[in-house]
PDB file of C-alpha atoms in Angstrom:
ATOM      1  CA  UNK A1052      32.005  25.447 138.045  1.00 57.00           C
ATOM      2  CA  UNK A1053      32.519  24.303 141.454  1.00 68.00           C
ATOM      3  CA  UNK A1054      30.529  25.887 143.318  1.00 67.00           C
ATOM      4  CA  UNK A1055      27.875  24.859 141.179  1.00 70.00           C
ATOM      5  CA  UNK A1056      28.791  21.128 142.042  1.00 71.00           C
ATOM      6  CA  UNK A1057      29.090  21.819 145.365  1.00 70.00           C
ATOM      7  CA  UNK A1058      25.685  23.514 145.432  1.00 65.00           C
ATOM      8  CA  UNK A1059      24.340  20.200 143.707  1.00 70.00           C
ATOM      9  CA  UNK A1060      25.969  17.705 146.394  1.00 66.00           C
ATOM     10  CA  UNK A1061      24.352  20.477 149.109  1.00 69.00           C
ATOM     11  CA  UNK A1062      21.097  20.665 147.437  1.00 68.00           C
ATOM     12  CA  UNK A1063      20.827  17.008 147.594  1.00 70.00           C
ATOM     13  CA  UNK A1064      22.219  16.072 151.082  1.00 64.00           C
ATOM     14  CA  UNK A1065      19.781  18.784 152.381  1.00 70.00           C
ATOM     15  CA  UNK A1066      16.633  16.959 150.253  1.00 65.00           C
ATOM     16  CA  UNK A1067      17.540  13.428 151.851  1.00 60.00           C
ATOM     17  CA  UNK A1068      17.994  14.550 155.123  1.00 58.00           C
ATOM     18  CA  UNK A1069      14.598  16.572 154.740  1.00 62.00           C
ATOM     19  CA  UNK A1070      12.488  13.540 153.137  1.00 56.00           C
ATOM     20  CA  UNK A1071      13.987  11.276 155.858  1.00 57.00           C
ATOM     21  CA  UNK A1072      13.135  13.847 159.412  1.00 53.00           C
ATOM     22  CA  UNK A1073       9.236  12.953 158.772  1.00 51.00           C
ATOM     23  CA  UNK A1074       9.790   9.314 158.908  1.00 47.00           C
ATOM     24  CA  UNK A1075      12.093   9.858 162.088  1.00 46.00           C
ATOM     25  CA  UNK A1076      10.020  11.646 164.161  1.00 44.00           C
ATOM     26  CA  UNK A1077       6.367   9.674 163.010  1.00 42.00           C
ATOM     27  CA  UNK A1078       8.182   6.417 164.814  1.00 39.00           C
ATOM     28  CA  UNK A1079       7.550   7.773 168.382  1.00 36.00           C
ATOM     29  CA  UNK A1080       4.113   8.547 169.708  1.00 35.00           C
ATOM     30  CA  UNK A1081       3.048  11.185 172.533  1.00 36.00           C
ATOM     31  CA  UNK A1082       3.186   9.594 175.606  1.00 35.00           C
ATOM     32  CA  UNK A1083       0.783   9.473 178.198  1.00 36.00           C
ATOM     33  CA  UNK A1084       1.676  10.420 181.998  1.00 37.00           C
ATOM     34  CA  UNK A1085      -0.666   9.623 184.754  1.00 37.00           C
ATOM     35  CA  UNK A1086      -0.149  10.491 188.348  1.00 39.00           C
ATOM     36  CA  UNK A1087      -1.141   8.493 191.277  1.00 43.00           C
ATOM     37  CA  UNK A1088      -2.548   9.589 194.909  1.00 42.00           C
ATOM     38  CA  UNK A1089      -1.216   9.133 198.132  1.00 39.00           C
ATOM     39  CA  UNK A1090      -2.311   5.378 199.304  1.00 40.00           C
ATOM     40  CA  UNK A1091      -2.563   6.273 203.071  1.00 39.00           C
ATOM     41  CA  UNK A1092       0.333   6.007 205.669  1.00 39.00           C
ATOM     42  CA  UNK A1093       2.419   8.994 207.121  1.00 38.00           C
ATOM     43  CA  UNK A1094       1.205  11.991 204.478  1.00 39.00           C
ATOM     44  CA  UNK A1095       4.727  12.883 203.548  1.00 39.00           C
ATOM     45  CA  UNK A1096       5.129  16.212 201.629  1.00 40.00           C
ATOM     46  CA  UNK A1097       8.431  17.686 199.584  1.00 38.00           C
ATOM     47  CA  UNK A1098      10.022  18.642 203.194  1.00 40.00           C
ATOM     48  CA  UNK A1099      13.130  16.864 204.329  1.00 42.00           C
ATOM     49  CA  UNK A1100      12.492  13.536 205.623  1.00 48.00           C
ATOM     50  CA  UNK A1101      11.124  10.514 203.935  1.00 57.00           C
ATOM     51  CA  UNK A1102       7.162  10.571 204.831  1.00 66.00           C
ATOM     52  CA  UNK A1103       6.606   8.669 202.316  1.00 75.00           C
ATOM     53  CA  UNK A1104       5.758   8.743 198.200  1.00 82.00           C
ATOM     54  CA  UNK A1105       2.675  11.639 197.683  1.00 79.00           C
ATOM     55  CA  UNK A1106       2.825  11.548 193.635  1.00 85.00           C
ATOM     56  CA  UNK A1107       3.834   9.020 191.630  1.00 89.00           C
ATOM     57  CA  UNK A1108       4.181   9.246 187.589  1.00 90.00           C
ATOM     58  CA  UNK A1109       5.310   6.781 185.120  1.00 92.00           C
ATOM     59  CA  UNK A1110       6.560   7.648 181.407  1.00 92.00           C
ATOM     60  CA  UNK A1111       5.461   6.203 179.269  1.00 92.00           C
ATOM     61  CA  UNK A1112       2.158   4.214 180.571  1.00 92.00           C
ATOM     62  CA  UNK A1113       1.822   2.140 177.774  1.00 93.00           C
ATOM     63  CA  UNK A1114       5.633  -0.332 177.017  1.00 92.00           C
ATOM     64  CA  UNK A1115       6.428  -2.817 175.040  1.00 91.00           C
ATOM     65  CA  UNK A1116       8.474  -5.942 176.313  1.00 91.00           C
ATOM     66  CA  UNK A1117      11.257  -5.171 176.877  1.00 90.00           C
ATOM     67  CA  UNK A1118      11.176  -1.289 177.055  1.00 91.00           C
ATOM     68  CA  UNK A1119      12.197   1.302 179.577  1.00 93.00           C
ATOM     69  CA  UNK A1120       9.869   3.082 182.076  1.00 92.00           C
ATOM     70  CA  UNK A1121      10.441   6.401 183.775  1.00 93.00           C
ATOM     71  CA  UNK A1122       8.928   6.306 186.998  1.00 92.00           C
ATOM     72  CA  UNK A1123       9.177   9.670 189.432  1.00 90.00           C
ATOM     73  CA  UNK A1124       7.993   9.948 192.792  1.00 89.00           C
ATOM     74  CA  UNK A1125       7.873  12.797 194.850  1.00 87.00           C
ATOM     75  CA  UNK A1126       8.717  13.361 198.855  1.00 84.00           C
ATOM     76  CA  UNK A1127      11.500  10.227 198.714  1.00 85.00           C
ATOM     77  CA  UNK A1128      14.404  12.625 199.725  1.00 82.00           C
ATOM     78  CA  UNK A1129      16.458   9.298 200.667  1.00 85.00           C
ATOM     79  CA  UNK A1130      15.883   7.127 198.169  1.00 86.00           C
ATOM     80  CA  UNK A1131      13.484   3.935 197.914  1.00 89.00           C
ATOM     81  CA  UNK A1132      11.940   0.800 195.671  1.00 91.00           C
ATOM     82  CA  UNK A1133       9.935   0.272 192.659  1.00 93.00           C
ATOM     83  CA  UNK A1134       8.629  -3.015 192.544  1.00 93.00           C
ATOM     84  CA  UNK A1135       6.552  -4.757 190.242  1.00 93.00           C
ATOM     85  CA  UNK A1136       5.836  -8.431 188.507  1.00 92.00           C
ATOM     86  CA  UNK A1137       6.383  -7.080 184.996  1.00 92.00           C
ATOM     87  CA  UNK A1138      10.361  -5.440 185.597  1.00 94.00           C
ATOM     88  CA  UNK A1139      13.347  -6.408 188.455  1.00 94.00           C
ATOM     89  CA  UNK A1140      13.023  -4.248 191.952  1.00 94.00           C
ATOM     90  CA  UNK A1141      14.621  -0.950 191.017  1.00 93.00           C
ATOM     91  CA  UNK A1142      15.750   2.096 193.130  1.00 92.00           C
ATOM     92  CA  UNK A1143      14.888   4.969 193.780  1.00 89.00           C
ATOM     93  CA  UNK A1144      17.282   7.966 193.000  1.00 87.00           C
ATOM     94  CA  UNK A1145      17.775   9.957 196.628  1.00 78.00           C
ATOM     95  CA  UNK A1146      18.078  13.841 196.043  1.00 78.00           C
ATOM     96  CA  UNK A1147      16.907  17.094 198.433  1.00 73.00           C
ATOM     97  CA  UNK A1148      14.961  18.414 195.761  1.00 81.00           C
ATOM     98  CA  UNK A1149      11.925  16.034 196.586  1.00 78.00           C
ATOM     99  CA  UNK A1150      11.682  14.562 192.820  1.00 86.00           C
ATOM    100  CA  UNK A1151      13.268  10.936 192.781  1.00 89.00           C
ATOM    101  CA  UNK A1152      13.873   9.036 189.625  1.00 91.00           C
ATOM    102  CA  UNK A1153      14.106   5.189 188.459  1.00 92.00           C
ATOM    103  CA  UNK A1154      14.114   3.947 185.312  1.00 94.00           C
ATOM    104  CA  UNK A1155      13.017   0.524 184.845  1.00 94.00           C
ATOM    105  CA  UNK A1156      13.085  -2.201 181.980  1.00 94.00           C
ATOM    106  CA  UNK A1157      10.508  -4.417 181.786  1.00 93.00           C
ATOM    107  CA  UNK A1158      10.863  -8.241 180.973  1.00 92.00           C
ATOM    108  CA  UNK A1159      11.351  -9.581 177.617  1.00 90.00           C
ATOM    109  CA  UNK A1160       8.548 -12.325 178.385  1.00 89.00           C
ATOM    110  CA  UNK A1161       5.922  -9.683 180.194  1.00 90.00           C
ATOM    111  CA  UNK A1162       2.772 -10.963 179.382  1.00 91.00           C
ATOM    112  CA  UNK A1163       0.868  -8.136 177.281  1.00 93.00           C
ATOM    113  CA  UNK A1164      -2.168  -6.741 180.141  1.00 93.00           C
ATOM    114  CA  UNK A1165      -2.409  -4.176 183.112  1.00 94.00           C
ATOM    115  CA  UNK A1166       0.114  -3.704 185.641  1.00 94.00           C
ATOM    116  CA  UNK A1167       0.597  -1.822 188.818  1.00 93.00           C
ATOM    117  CA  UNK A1168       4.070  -0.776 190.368  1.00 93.00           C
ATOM    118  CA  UNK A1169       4.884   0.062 194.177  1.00 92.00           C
ATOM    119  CA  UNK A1170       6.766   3.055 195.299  1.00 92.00           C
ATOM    120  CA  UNK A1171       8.285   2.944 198.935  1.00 91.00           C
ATOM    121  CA  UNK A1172      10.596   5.397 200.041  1.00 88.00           C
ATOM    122  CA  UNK A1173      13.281   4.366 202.422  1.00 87.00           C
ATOM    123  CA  UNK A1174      12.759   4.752 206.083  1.00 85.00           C
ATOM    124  CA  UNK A1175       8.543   4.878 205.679  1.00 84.00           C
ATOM    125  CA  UNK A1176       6.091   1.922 205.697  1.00 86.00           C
ATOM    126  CA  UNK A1177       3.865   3.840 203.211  1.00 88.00           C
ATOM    127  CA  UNK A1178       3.446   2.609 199.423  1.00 90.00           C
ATOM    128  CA  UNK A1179       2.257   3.989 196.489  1.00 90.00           C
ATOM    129  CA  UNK A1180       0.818   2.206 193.578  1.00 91.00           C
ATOM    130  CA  UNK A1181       0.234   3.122 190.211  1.00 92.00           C
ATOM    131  CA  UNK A1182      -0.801   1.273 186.910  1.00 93.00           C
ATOM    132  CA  UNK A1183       1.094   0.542 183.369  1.00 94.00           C
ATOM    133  CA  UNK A1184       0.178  -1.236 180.536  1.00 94.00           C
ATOM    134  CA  UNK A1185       2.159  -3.464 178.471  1.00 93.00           C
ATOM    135  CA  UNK A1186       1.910  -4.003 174.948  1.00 92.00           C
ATOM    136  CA  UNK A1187       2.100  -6.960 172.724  1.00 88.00           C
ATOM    137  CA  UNK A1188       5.145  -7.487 171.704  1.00 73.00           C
ATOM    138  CA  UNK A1189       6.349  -6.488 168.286  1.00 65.00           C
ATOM    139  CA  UNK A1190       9.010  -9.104 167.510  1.00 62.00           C
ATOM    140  CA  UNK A1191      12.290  -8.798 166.303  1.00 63.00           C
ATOM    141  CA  UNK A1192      12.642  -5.898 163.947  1.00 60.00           C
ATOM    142  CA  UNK A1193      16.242  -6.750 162.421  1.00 62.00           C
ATOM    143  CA  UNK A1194      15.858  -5.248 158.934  1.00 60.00           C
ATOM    144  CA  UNK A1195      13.849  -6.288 156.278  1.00 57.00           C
ATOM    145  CA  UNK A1196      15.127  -9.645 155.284  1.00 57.00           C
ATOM    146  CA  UNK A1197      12.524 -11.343 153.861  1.00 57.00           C
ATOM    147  CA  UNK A1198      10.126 -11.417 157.055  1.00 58.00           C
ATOM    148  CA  UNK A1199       8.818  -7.553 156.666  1.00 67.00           C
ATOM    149  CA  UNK A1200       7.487  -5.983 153.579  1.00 70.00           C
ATOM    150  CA  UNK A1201       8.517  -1.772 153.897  1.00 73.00           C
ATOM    151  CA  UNK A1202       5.811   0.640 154.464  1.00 80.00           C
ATOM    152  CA  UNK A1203       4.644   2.763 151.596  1.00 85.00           C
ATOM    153  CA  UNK A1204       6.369   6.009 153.443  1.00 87.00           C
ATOM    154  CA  UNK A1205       9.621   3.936 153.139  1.00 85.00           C
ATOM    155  CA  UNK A1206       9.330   3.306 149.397  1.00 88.00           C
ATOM    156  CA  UNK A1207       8.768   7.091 148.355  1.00 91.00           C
ATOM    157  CA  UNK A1208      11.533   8.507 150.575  1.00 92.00           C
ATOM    158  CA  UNK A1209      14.033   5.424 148.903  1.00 90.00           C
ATOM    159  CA  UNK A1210      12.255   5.841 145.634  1.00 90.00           C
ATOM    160  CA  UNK A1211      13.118   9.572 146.281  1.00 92.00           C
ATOM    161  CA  UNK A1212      16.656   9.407 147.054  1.00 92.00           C
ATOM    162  CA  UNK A1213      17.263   7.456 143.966  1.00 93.00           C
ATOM    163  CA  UNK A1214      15.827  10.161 142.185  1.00 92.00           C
ATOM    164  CA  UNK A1215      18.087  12.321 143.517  1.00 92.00           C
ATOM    165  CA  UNK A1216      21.426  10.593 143.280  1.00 92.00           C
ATOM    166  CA  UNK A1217      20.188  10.011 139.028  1.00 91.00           C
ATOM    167  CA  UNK A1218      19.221  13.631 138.637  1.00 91.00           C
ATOM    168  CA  UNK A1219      22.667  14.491 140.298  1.00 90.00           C
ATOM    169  CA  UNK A1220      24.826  12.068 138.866  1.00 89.00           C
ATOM    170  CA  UNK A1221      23.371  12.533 134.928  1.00 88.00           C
ATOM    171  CA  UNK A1222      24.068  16.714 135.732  1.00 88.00           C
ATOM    172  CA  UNK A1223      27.611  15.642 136.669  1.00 87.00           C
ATOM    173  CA  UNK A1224      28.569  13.643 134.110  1.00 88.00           C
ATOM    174  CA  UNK A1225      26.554  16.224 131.339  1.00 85.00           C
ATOM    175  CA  UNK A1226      29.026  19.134 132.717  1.00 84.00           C
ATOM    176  CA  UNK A1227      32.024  16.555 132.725  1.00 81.00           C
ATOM    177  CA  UNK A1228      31.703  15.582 129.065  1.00 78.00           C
ATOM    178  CA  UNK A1229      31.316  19.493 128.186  1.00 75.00           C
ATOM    179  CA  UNK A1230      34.497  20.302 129.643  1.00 73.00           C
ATOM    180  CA  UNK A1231      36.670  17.478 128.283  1.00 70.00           C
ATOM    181  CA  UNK A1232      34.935  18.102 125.271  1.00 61.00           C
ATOM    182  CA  UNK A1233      35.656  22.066 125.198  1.00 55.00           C
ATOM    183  CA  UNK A1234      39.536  20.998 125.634  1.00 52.00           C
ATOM    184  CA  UNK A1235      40.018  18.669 122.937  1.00 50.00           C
TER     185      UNK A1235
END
């Protein structure tokens, strides 16, 4: 008898969870990562000074305002800047590996167009550039409320769930009444 309600309660965590994982992962889109050419200036390389930026990639290209880029640059062993009118100066991770990281967050008020960012690496006069887009901005998403209407997707996986819970809670109370009943 219990297992059979635990089965139940398993049987329907594992359905929710299942209906809800498409929903999850449909929210994010593939991202697009473009890599930009050495602008000129002392050639660099991966070796173990700071030549300067040779490959530049930012993750994702296209932001919203107010969302994070990933920007990587190779051959800055020591570190450097990422500037840019749509996000603050940032800097440049140092490491001996020749990859060097910065993650950036662009401005809430970053008017929606094409923008470029500049790599430099500390100690070198040469700059990389490459391009981003930003997005119109969605507005605040704070829950339904009133000012959003939910998607079709989200009414079948709530529509489901109710299901569910009905269907689980009408078989317990069916094999509750037959047991109280059976001891009377």
């Amino acid at each position: 008898m219990r297992a059979a309600r635990t089965l139940a309660v398993t049987a329907t965590a594992i359905a929710a969870v299942g209906l809800a994982a498409p929903l999850a992962a449909a929210d994010h889109g593939p991202t697009t990562v473009l890599s930009g050419g050495n602008s000129g200036g002392n050639g660099g390389g991966n070796g173990g000074g700071n030549g300067g930026p040779t490959d530049v990639t930012v993750n994702p290209y296209d932001v919203h305002p107010g969302s994070t880029l990933t920007i990587t640059a190779r051959g800055c062993n020591r570190g450097g800047t990422v500037t840019s009118n749509a996000f603050p100066e940032t800097t440049l991770s140092g490491n001996n590996n020749g990859v060097s990281t910065a993650v950036a967050r662009v401005y809430n008020h970053a008017t929606p167009g094409n923008y470029n960012l500049a790599v430099r690496c500390n100690g070198s006069s040469s700059v990389v550039t490459q391009s981003f887009r930003v997005l119109p901005g969605r507005g605040a998403q704070g829950g339904l409320g009133g000012s959003l209407a939910p998607s079709s997707t989200e009414m079948a996986i709530g529509g489901g769930l109710v299901a569910a819970a009905a269907l689980g809670g009408g078989l317990f109370i069916a094999r509750r009444r037959r047991v109280t009943g059976a001891g009377v």
